[in-house]
Every structure is written in structure tokens, then in C-alpha cells.
Coordinates of C-alpha atoms and ligand atoms in Angstrom, one line a residue:
X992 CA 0.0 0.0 0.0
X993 CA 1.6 3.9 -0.7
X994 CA 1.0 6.2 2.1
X995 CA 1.8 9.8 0.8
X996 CA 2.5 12.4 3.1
X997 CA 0.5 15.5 1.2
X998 CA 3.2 17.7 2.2
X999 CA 5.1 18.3 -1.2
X1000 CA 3.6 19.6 -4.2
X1001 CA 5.3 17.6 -7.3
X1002 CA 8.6 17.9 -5.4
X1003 CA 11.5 15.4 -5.4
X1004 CA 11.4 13.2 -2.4
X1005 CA 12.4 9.9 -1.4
X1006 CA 10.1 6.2 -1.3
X1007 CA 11.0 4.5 1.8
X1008 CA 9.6 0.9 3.4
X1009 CA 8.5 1.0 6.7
X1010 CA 6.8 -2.6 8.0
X1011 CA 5.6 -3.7 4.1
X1012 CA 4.4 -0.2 4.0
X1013 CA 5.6 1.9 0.9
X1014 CA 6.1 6.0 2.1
X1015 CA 6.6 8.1 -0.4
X1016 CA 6.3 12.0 0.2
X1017 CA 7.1 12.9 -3.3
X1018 CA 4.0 13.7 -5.1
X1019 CA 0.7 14.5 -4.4
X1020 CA -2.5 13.0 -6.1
X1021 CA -2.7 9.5 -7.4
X1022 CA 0.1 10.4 -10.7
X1023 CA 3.4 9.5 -11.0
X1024 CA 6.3 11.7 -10.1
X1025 CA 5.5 14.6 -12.0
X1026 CA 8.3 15.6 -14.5
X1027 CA 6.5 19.0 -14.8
X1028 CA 7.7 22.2 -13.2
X1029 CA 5.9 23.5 -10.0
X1030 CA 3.0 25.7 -11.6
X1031 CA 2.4 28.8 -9.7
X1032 CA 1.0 32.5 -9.8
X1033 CA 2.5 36.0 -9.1
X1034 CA 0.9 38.4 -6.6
X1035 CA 2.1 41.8 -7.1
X1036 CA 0.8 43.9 -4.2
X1037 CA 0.8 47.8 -5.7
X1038 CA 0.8 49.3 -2.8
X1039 CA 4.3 48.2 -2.2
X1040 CA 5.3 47.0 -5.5
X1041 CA 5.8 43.8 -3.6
X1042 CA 5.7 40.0 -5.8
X1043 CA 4.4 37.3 -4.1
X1044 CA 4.5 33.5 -5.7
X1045 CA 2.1 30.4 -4.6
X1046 CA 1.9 27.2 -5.6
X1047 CA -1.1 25.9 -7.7
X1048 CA -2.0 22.1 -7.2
X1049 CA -3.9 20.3 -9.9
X1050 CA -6.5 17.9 -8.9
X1051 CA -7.7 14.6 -11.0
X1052 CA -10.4 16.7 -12.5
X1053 CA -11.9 20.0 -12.2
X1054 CA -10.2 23.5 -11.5
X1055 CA -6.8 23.9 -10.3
X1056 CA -6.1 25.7 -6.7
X1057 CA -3.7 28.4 -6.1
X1058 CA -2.1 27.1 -2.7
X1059 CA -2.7 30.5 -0.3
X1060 CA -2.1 28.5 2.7
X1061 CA 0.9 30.8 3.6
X1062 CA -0.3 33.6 2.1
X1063 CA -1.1 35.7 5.6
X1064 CA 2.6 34.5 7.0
X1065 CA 4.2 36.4 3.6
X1066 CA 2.0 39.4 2.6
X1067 CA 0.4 40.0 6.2
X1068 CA -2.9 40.2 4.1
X1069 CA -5.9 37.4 4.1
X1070 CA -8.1 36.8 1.3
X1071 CA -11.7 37.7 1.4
X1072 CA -14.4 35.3 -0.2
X1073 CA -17.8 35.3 2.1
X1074 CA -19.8 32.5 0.8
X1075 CA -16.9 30.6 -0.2
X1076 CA -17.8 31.3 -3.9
X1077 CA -14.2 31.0 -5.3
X1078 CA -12.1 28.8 -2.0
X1079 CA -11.4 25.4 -2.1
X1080 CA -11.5 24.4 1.5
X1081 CA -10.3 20.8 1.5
X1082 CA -9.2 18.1 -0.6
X1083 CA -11.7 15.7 -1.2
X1084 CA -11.9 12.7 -3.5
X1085 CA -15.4 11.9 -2.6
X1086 CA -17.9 13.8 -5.3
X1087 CA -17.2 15.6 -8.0
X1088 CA -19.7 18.2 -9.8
X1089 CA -19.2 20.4 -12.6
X1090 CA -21.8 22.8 -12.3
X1091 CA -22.0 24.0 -15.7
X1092 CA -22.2 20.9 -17.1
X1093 CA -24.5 19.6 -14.8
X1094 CA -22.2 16.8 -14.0
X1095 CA -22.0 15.0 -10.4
X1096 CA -20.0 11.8 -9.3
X1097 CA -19.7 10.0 -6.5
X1098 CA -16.1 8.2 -6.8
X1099 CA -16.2 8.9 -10.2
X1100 CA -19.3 7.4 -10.6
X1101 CA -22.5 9.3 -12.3
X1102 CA -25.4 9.7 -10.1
X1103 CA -27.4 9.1 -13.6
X1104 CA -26.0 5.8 -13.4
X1105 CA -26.0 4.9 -9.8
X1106 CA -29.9 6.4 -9.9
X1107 CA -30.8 3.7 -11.9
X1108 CA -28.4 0.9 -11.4
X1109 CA -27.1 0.7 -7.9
X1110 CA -29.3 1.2 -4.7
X1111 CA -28.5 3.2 -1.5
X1112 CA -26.9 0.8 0.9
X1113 CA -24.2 -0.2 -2.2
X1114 CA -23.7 3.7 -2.9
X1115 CA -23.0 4.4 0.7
X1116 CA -20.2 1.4 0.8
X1117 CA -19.0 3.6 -2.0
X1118 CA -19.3 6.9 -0.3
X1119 CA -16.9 5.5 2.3
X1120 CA -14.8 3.2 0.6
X1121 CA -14.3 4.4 -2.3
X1122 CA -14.8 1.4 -4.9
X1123 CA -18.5 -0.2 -5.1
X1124 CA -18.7 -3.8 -3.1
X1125 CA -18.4 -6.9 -4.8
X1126 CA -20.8 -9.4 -4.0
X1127 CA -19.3 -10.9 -0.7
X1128 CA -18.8 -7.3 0.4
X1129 CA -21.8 -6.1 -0.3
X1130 CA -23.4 -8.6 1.9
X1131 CA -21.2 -7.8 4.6
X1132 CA -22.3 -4.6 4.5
X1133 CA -26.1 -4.9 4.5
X1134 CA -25.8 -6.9 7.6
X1135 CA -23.5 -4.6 9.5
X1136 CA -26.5 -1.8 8.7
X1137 CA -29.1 -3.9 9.1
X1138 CA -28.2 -5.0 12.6
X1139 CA -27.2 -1.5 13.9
X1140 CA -30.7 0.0 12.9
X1141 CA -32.3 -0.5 16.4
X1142 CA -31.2 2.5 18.6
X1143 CA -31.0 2.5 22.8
X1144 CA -34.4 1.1 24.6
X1145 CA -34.1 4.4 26.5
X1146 CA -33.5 6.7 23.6
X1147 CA -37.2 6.6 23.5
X1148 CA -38.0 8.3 26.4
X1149 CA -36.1 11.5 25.0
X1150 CA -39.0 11.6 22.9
X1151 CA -41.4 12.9 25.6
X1152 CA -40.0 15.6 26.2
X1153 CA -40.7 17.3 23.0
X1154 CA -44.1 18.8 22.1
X1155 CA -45.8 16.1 19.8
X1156 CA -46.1 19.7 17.2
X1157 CA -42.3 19.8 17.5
X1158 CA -40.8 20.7 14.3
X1159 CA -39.0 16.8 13.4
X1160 CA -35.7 18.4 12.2
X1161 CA -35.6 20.2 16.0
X1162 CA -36.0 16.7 17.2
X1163 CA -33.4 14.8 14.8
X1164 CA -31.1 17.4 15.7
X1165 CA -31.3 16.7 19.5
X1166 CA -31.9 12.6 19.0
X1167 CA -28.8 12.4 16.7
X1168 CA -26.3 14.4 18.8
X1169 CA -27.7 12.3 21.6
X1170 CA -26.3 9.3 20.7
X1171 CA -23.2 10.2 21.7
X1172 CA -24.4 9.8 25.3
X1173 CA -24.9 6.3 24.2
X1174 CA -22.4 5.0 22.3
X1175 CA -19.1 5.8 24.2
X1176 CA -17.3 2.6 22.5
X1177 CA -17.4 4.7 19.2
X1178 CA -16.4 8.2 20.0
X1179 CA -12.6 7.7 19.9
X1180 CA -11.8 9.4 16.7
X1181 CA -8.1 8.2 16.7
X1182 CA -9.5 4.5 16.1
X1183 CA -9.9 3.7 12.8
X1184 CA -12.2 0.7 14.3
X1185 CA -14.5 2.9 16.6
X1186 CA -14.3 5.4 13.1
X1187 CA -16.0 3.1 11.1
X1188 CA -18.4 1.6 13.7
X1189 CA -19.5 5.4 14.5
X1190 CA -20.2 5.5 10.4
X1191 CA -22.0 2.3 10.5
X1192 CA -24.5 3.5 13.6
X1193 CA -25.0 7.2 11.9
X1194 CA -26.0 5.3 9.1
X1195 CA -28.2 2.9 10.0
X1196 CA -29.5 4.3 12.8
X1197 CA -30.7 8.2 11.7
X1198 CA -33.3 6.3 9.8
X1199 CA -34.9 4.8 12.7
X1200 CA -35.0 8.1 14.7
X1201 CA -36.5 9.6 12.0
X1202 CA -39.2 7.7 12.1
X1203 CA -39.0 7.3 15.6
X1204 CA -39.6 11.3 15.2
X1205 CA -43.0 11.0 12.8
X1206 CA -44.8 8.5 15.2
X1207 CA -44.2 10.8 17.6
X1208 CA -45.7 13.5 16.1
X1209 CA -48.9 11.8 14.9
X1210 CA -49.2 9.9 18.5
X1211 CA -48.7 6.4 17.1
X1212 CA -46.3 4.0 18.7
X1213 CA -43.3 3.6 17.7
X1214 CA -42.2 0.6 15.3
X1215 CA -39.1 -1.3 15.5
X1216 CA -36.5 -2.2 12.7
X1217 CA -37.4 -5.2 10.8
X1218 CA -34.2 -7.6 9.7
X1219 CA -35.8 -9.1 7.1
X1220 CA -36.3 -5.9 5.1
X1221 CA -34.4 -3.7 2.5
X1222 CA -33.0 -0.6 4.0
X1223 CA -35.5 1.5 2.0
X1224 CA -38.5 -1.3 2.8
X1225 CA -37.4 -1.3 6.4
X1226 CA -37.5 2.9 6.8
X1227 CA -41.1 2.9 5.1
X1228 CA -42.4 0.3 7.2
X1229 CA -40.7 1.9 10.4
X1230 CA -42.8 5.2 9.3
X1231 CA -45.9 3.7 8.1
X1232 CA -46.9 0.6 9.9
X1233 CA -49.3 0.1 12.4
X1234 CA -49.3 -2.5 15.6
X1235 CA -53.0 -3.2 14.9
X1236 CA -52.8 -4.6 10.7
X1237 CA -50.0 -6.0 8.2
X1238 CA -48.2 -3.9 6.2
X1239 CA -46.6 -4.6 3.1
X1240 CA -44.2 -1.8 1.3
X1241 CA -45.2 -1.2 -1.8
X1242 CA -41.9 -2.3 -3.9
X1243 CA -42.0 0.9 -6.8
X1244 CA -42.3 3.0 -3.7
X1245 CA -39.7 1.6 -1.8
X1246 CA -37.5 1.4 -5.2
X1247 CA -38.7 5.4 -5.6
X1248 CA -37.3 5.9 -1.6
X1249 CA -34.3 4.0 -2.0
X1250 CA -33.5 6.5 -5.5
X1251 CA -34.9 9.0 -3.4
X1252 CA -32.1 8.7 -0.9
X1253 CA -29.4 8.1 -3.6
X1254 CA -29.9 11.4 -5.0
X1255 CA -29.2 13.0 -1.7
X1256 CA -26.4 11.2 -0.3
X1257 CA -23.5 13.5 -1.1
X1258 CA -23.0 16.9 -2.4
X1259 CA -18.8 18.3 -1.9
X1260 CA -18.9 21.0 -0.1
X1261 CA -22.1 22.2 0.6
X1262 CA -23.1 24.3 3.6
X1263 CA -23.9 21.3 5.9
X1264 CA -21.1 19.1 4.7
X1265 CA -18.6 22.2 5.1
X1266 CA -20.4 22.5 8.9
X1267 CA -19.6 18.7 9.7
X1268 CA -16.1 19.1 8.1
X1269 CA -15.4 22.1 10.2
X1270 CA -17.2 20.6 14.0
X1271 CA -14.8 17.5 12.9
X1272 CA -11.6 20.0 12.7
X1273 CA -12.2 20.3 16.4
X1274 CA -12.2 16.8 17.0
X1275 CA -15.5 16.7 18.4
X1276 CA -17.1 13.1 18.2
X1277 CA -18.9 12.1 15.1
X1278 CA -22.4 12.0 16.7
X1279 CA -21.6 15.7 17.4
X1280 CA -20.5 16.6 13.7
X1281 CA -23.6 15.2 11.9
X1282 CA -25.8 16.6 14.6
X1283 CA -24.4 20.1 13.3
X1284 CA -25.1 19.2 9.6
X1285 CA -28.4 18.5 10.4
X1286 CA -28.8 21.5 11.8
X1287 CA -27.1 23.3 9.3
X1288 CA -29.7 21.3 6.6
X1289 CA -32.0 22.8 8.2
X1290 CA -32.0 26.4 6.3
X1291 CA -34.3 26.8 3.9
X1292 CA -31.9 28.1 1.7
X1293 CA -29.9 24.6 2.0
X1294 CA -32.1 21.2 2.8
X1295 CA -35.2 23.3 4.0
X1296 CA -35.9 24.1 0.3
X1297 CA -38.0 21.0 0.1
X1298 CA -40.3 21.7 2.4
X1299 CA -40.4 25.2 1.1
X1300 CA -41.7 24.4 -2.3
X1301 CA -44.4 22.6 -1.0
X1302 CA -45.5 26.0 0.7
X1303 CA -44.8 28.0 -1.8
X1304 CA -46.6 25.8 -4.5
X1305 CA -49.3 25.7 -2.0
X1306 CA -49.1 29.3 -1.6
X1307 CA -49.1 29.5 -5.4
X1308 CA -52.5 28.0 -5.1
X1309 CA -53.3 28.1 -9.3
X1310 CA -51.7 28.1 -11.8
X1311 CA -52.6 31.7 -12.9
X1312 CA -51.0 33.5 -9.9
X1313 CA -47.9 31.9 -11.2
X1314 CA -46.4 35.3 -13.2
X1315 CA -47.5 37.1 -10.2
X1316 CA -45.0 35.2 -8.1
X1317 CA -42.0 34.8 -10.9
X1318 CA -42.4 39.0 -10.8
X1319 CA -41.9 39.3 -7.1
X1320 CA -39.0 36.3 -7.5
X1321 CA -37.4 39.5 -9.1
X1322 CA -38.2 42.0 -7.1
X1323 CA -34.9 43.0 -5.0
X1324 CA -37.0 44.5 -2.3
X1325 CA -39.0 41.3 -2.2
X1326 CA -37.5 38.4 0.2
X1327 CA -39.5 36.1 -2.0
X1328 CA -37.5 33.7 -3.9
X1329 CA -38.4 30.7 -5.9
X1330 CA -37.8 28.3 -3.4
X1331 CA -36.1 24.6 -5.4
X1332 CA -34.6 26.9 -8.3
X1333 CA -30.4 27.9 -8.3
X1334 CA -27.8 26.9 -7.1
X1335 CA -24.7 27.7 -5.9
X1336 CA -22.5 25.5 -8.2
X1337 CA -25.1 24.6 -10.7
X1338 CA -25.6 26.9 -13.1
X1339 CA -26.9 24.0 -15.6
X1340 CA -29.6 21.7 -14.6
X1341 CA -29.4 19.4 -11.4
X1342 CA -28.8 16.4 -13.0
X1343 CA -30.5 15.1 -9.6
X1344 CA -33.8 17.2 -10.6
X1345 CA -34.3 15.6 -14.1
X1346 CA -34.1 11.6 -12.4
X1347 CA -36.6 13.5 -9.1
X1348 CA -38.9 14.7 -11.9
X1349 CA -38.7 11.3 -13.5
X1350 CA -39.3 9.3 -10.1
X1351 CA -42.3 11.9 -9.6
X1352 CA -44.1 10.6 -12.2
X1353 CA -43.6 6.8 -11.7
X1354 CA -44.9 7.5 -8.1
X1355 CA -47.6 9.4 -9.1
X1356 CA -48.6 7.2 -11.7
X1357 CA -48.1 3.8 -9.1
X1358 CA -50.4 5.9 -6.9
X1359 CA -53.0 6.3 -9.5
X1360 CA -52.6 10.4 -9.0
X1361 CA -53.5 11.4 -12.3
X1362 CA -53.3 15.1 -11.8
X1363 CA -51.9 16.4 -8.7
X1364 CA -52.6 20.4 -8.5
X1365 CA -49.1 20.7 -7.0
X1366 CA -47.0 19.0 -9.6
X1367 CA -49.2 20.7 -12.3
X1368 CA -48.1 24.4 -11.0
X1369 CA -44.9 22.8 -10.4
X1370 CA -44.7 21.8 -14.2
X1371 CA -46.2 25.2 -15.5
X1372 CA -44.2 27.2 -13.1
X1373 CA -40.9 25.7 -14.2
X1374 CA -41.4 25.8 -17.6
X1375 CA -42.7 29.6 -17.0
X1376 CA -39.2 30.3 -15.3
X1377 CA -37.1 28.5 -17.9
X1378 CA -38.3 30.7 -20.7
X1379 CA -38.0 33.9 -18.6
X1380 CA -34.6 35.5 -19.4
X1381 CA -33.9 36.4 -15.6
X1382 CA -33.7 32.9 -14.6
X1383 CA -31.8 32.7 -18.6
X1384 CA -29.7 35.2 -17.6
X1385 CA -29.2 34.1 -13.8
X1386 CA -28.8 30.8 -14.9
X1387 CA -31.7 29.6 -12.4
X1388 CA -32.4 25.8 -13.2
X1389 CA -34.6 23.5 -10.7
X1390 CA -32.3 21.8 -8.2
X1391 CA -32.8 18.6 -6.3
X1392 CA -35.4 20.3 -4.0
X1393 CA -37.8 21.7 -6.4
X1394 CA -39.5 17.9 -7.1
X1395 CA -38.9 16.0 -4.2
X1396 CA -41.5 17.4 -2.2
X1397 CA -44.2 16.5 -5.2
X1398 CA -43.4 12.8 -4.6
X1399 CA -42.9 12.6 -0.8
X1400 CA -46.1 14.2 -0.2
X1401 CA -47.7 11.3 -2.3
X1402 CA -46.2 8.5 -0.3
X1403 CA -47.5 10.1 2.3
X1404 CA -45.3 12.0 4.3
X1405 CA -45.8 15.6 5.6
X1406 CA -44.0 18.4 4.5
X1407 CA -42.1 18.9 8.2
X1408 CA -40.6 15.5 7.4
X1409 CA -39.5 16.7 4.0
X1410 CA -35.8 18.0 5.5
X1411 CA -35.9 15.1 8.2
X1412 CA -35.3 12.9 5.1
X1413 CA -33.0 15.0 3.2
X1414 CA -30.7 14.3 6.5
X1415 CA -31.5 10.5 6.9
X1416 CA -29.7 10.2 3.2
X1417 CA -26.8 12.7 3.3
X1418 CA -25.5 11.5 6.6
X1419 CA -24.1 9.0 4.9
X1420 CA -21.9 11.8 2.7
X1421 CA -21.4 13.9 6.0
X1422 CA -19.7 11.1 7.3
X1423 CA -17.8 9.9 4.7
X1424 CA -16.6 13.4 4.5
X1425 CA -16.1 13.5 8.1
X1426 CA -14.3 10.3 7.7
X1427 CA -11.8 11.2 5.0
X1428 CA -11.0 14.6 6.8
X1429 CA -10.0 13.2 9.9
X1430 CA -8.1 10.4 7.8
X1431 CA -6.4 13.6 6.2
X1432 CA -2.3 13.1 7.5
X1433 CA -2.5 17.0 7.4
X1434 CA -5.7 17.7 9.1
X1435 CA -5.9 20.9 11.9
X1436 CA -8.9 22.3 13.3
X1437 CA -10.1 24.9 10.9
X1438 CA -10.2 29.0 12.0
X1439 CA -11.3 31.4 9.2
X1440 CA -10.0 34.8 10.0
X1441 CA -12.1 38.2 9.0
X1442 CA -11.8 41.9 7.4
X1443 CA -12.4 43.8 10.4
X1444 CA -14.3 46.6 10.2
X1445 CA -15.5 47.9 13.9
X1446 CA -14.1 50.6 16.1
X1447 CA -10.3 50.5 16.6
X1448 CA -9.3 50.9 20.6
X1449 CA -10.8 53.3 22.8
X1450 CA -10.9 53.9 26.4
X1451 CA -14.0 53.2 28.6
X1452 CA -16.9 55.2 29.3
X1453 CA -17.9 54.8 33.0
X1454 CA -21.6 54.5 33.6
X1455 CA -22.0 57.9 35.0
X1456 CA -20.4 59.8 32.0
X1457 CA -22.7 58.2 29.0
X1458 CA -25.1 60.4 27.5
Ligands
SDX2814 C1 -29.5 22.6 -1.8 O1 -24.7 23.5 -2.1 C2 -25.3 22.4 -2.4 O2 -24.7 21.5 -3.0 C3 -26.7 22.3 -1.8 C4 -27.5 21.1 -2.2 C5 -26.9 19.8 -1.7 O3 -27.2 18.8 -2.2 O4 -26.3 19.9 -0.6 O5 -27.6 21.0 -3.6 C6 -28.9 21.2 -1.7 O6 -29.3 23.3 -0.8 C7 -30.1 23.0 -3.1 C8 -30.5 24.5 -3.0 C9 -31.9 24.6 -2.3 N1 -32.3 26.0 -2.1 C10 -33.3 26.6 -2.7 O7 -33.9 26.1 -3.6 C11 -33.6 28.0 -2.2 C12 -33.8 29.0 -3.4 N2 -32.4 29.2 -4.0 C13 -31.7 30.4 -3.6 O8 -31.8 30.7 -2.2 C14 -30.2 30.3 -4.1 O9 -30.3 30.0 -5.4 C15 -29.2 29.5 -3.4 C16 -29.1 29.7 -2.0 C17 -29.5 28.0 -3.7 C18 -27.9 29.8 -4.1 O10 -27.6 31.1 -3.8 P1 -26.2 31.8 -4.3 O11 -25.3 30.8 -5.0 O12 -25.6 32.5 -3.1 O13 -26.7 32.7 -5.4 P2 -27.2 34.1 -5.1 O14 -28.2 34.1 -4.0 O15 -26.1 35.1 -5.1 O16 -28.1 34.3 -6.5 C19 -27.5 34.8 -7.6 C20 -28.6 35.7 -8.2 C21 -29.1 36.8 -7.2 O17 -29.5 37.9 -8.0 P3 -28.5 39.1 -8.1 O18 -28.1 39.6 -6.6 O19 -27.2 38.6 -8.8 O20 -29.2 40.2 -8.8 O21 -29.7 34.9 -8.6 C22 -30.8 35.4 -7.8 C23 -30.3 36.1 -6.6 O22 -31.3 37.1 -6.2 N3 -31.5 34.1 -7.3 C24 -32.8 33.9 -7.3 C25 -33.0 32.6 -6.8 N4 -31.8 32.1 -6.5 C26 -30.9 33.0 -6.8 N5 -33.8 34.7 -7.7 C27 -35.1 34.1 -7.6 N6 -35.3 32.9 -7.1 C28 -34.3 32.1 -6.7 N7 -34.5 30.9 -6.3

């Protein structure tokens, strides 16, 4: 196996053996020694006339980086980029997107392709491992997930203390951090065993308190795990069986759940995976660090879009009110936006949206919905806003939110659960994230810096002396 120290950017170095183990600190990435010469860029600060030189790295794909790391220690000057828009914050070899092309891949796999050929338990062995599980793995794998799906007896009793008209993600939020008051043989994040048995609880077991979380609110009892069921079977029968009748999961549903999940699992860098990535830097346990993600999700600017479409469509009401709306969409002194549509990085069409927008009418059509209101204003209103040269202009396609509401309210679910969802699937990619950062040989706890812009020093004002 090659261990590379990512301290040397296409450097000479030396390979060395240590115990079987090859370590090399001589390039970076997964090339050979690179023959060509460092790459780098010239500041020239014009104040002072002053030339500065840093490094750019080159990743497999996608834009290259212009190495500031020691930027501060040589000009005395940070960069400034609120919103992140242009800074690469980590190395990650997790997901790739190319948001003009409309391009995502987990491991270099196409979420087109893993949509419709893999399911989510096999994507989130991927998410972690890296390659997809053969057969013997795979199986492995299922088990380990399938048996850590029950969570504490007494976790339940955390339950009662919430209103029953709790909002579910303000539940999940406090449910999920508390497992770490649970689980203390999987909180040692040096141990790369208690790592990947934390990964394999948050995974398996987020599900269950998310439904754990629904029963609650509608006063039924809770339902337990069932072995014998698929991961996407087991989470609808979790959510929508009852004590008092069988219950069998309708397969295209749970086949529309399990692509459902798929479509959420990872994402880069997004505002809740950055969130995880950043709680991790301080070496705070992993129950911890998704619990912040979650909370992060939250926003409906970030996860929360799903459940704000379904208001707004509602809000919408018909489909003639629709230009009324797109007009106040525009409107800067209008906080109205069309919730499901841009995108930070995507300024091409979520692939994610076109294969949602697929599943929504497979569902609908299993469900014998011939014409839901919603998804009709939902049709209309996109194609409205795809013609209209603002969102041309803008580049303002629909992202994975703007559908997935349409087809979870017709399984059955209520649009407070919408985000609780969106977190049951991308906990697997805040953890694999989590994962890989804390794997990282250069990793340090992560502490942005500001341009300040309050009053410099002055002296105090006693009490008796303010006006
Ligand atoms: C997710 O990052 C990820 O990967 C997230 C995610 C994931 O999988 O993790 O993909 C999941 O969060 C998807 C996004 C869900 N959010 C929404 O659908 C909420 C509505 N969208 C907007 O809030 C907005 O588009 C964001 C937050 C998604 C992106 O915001 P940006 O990148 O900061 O862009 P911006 O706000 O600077 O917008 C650029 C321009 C602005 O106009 P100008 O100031 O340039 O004149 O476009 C306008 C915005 O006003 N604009 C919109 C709009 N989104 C942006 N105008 C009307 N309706 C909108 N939805």
C-alpha cells in the first residue's frame, strides 16, 4: 500500500519501506512523479510593489487551486471570499460536480448511473470506501446496517419531552447528537475501528430516529427495525406501519425511496457538509458533527428548500398566480425567492432534478394520482421560469429540491418531514466526509479569519459619564 504524506507539491522526495508499508512523500495526487515544473501564480501587491508567488496544485479533474495556505505569513494580508464562492476548502476525492455541465459523481461514478443501477446501501459502501462492493462485500455490508438500525431502549423516552407539534428536524437534531451519550465505545476518533463503527451506527441508525420522530408527532407507537427488510422497505415500514394490521411496502415505492435517498447522499462542499467538516476539525465526536449538519440542513436556503416548495406551490395556489409570483422572485425589495430553483455551483440543470422529476411521475402514476394540483403548478411554473430571461440570464435551473417534495407528499409523508429525510440520506456523505477529513495526515482544526471593520481601541466610558 503507498501512504503519501500531502506535504510536497510535485517535489523530489524519497520512497522508503516501513513494515511492508511503501512511504513516499514525493507527489501529491494519485500520478506518478511529475516531471513537470511547480505551476504557480505571481501576486504583485501595488501598494508596495511587492511580488508574491504560490503554488497551484492540480487535482484529477476539475479547476486547479492556487495554494494560499501561507499567504497571511508572507504578505500580512488574508483573502476575502464570504460564501466561499471562489475557495477550495479541502481536498476531497469523494464527489465531484461540474456545475456548468450539470455533472455530479460520487467516486467517479454518475449519479445518472447509480440512480438507476445501484441502490443506496451499495452507494453508501462507496461513499466511504471508495470502490463499489463486490458481491461478498456487499453482503457484509447490509448486515453490519441492518443490525445496527435499532437504537437504545431508552432513547425513546427522549421523545417525551418534545411537544408532539415539534418541528421533526428540531428533534433529529437533538436525537442524533444524543447518541453520543450512548455510544461511548465509538467516540474515539483516533481508532480507525470505533471510526468506522461510529459510520455504520450514523448510518443505520438516523433512519430509525426519523421515524422514531414521525410516530411521535402523529401519537402512534413507535415501530421497531425489521431484519428481514431492504434498508428503503425497512424505513417505510418503520414510518408507516401500524401494531393493529399487516403492512406490506409497496416495492416501486420503496424502489422510488431508495433512489430518493441516492440522490441525496452526497453533495462536496455544501453548507452542511462544510459545517460537519469544520465541528470534525475540532475533534469533536462524530455524533456531534452530523448533529451540526443536520442542523445546518435545516435552512431553507440549504435542505429546507424541500419543504419550502411545498409551501410555496401551496401558496401558489393556481396556476394563474404563477407570473405574479415569478415578478416578485425578481423583485430585490422582495424576500420572496423561488424556493427549489439555483444553485450555488449549478448553473446548468441538477442532473438530480431531471431523475426527481422522473421518479415523480412513476410515483404518481403507481399511486394512480392522475393530476396532482401541486405538480401541475410545479410543471407550469418551471417551464414559465425557464423561458423567462432572468432565470436565462441568472442561470436559475430546478435543483434537487424543487420535485422531491411533489413525490414525498404522495407516499404520504408531511412536508415537516421533507428535511428530516434530506438528513436520513446525506448523513451518509457527511460522514464519509467526516471520515476522510479526519483520515487527512495534514488535518488541523479549521479557523477562518475576518476583514475587520468595527471601532479601533478606545478607552472606557464609566456609567455615569454616557449620555
Ligand atoms: C441545496 O450547495 C449544495 O450542494 C446544496 C444542495 C446539496 O445537495 O447539498 O444542492 C442542496 O441546498 C439546493 C438549493 C436549495 N435552495 C433553494 O432552492 C432556495 C432557493 N435558491 C436560492 O436561495 C439560491 O439559489 C441558493 C441559496 C440556492 C444559491 O444562492 P447563491 O449561490 O448565493 O446565489 P445568489 O443568492 O447570489 O443568487 C445569484 C442571483 C441573485 O440575484 P443578483 O443579486 O445577482 O441580482 O440569482 C438570484 C439572486 O437574487 N437568485 C434567485 C434565486 N436564486 C438566486 N432569484 C429568484 N429565485 C431564486 N430561487
Amino acid at each position: 500500500m503507498l501512504h503519501r504524506k500531502k506535504n510536497c507539491l510535485n517535489a523530489p522526495g524519497t520512497l522508503e519501506f516501513h513494515e511492508g508499508i511503501l512511504w513516499g512523500d514525493i507527489f501529491m495526487g494519485d500520478s506518478a512523479p511529475s516531471s513537470k515544473p511547480q505551476q504557480t501564480v505571481t501576486l504583485t501587491d501595488n501598494a508596495t510593489g511587492r511580488k508574491f508567488e504560490f503554488p497551484v496544485r492540480e487535482g484529477s479533474i476539475g479547476p486547479r487551486v492556487i495554494d494560499i495556505s501561507k499567504l497571511y505569513a508572507e504578505t500580512g494580508m488574508f483573502t476575502y471570499d464570504p460564501g466561499f464562492t471562489s475557495t477550495a476548502a479541502c481536498e476531497s476525492a469523494v464527489t465531484y460536480i461540474d456545475g456548468d455541465k450539470g455533472i455530479l459523481l460520487h467516486r467517479g461514478y454518475s449519479i445518472k448511473e447509480l440512480a438507476k443501477k445501484s441502490d443506496f446501501l451499495e452507494v453508501c459502501y462507496l461513499l466511504l470506501h471508495g470502490e463499489l462492493p463486490n458481491p461478498e462485500q456487499k453482503k457484509e455490508f447490509v448486515t453490519i446496517i441492518t443490525r445496527h438500525t435499532m437504537v437504545h431502549e431508552q432513547m425513546q423516552f427522549f421523545f417525551r419531552g418534545f411537544r408532539r407539534d415539534s418541528h421533526p428536524m428540531a428533534v433529529l437534531v437533538g436525537t442524533v447528537g444524543a447518541l453520543a451519550a450512548f455510544y461511548h465505545d465509538s467516540l474515539d476518533i483516533d481508532d480507525p475501528r470505533q471510526r468506522e463503527i461510529a459510520a455504520h451506527r450514523l448510518i443505520a441508525k438516523v433512519p430509525t430516529l426519523a421515524a422514531l420522530t414521525y410516530k411521535y408527532s402523529i401519537g402512534q407507537p413507535f415501530v421497531y427495525p425489521r431484519n428481514e427488510l431492504s434498508f428503503s422497505e425497512n424505513f417505510l415500514h418503520m414510518t408507516f406501519s401500524v401494531p393493529t394490521e399487516p403492512y406490506k411496502v409497496n416495492p416501486i415505492l420503496a424502489r422510488a425511496m431508495d433512489r430518493i435517498f441516492i440522490l441525496h447522499a452526497d453533495h462536496e462542499q455544501n453548507a452542511s457538509t462544510s459545517t460537519v467538516r469544520l465541528a470534525g476539525s475540532s475533534r469533536a465526536n462524530p455524533f456531534a458533527c452530523i448533529a451540526s449538519g443536520i442542523a445546518s440542513l435545516w435552512g431553507p436556503a440549504h435542505g429546507g428548500a424541500n419543504e419550502a416548495v411545498l409551501l410555496m406551490l401551496n401558496k401558489i395556489a393556481d396556476k394563474k398566480n404563477i407570473p405574479e409570483y415569478i415578478k416578485r422572485s425578481k423583485d430585490k425589495n422582495d424576500s420572496f425567492r423561488l424556493m427549489g430553483f439555483g444553485h450555488r455551483v449549478y448553473k446548468n440543470y441538477d442532473p438530480r432534478a431531471e431523475i426527481m422529476r422522473e421518479t415523480c411521475h412513476e410515483v404518481l402514476g403507481e399511486l394512480g394520482i392522475k393530476n396532482d394540483p401541486l405538480l401541475d403548478i410545479a410543471l407550469e411554473l418551471e417551464r414559465i421560469a425557464l423561458q423567462d430571461p432572468y432565470f436565462i440570464e441568472k442561470k436559475l435551473y430546478p435543483n434537487v429540491d424543487f420535485y422531491s417534495g411533489i413525490i414525498l407528499k404522495a407516499m404520504g409523508f408531511p412536508t415537516s418531514m421533507f428535511t428530516v429525510l434530506f438528513a436520513v440520506a446525506r448523513t451518509v456523505g457527511w460522514v464519509s466526509q467526516w471520515k476522510e477529513m479526519i483520515e487527512e495526515p495534514t488535518q488541523k482544526i479549521g479557523r477562518p479569519r475576518q476583514l475587520y471593520t468595527g471601532s479601533p481601541e478606545r478607552a472606557f466610558v464609566p456609567l455615569d459619564q454616557r449620555k
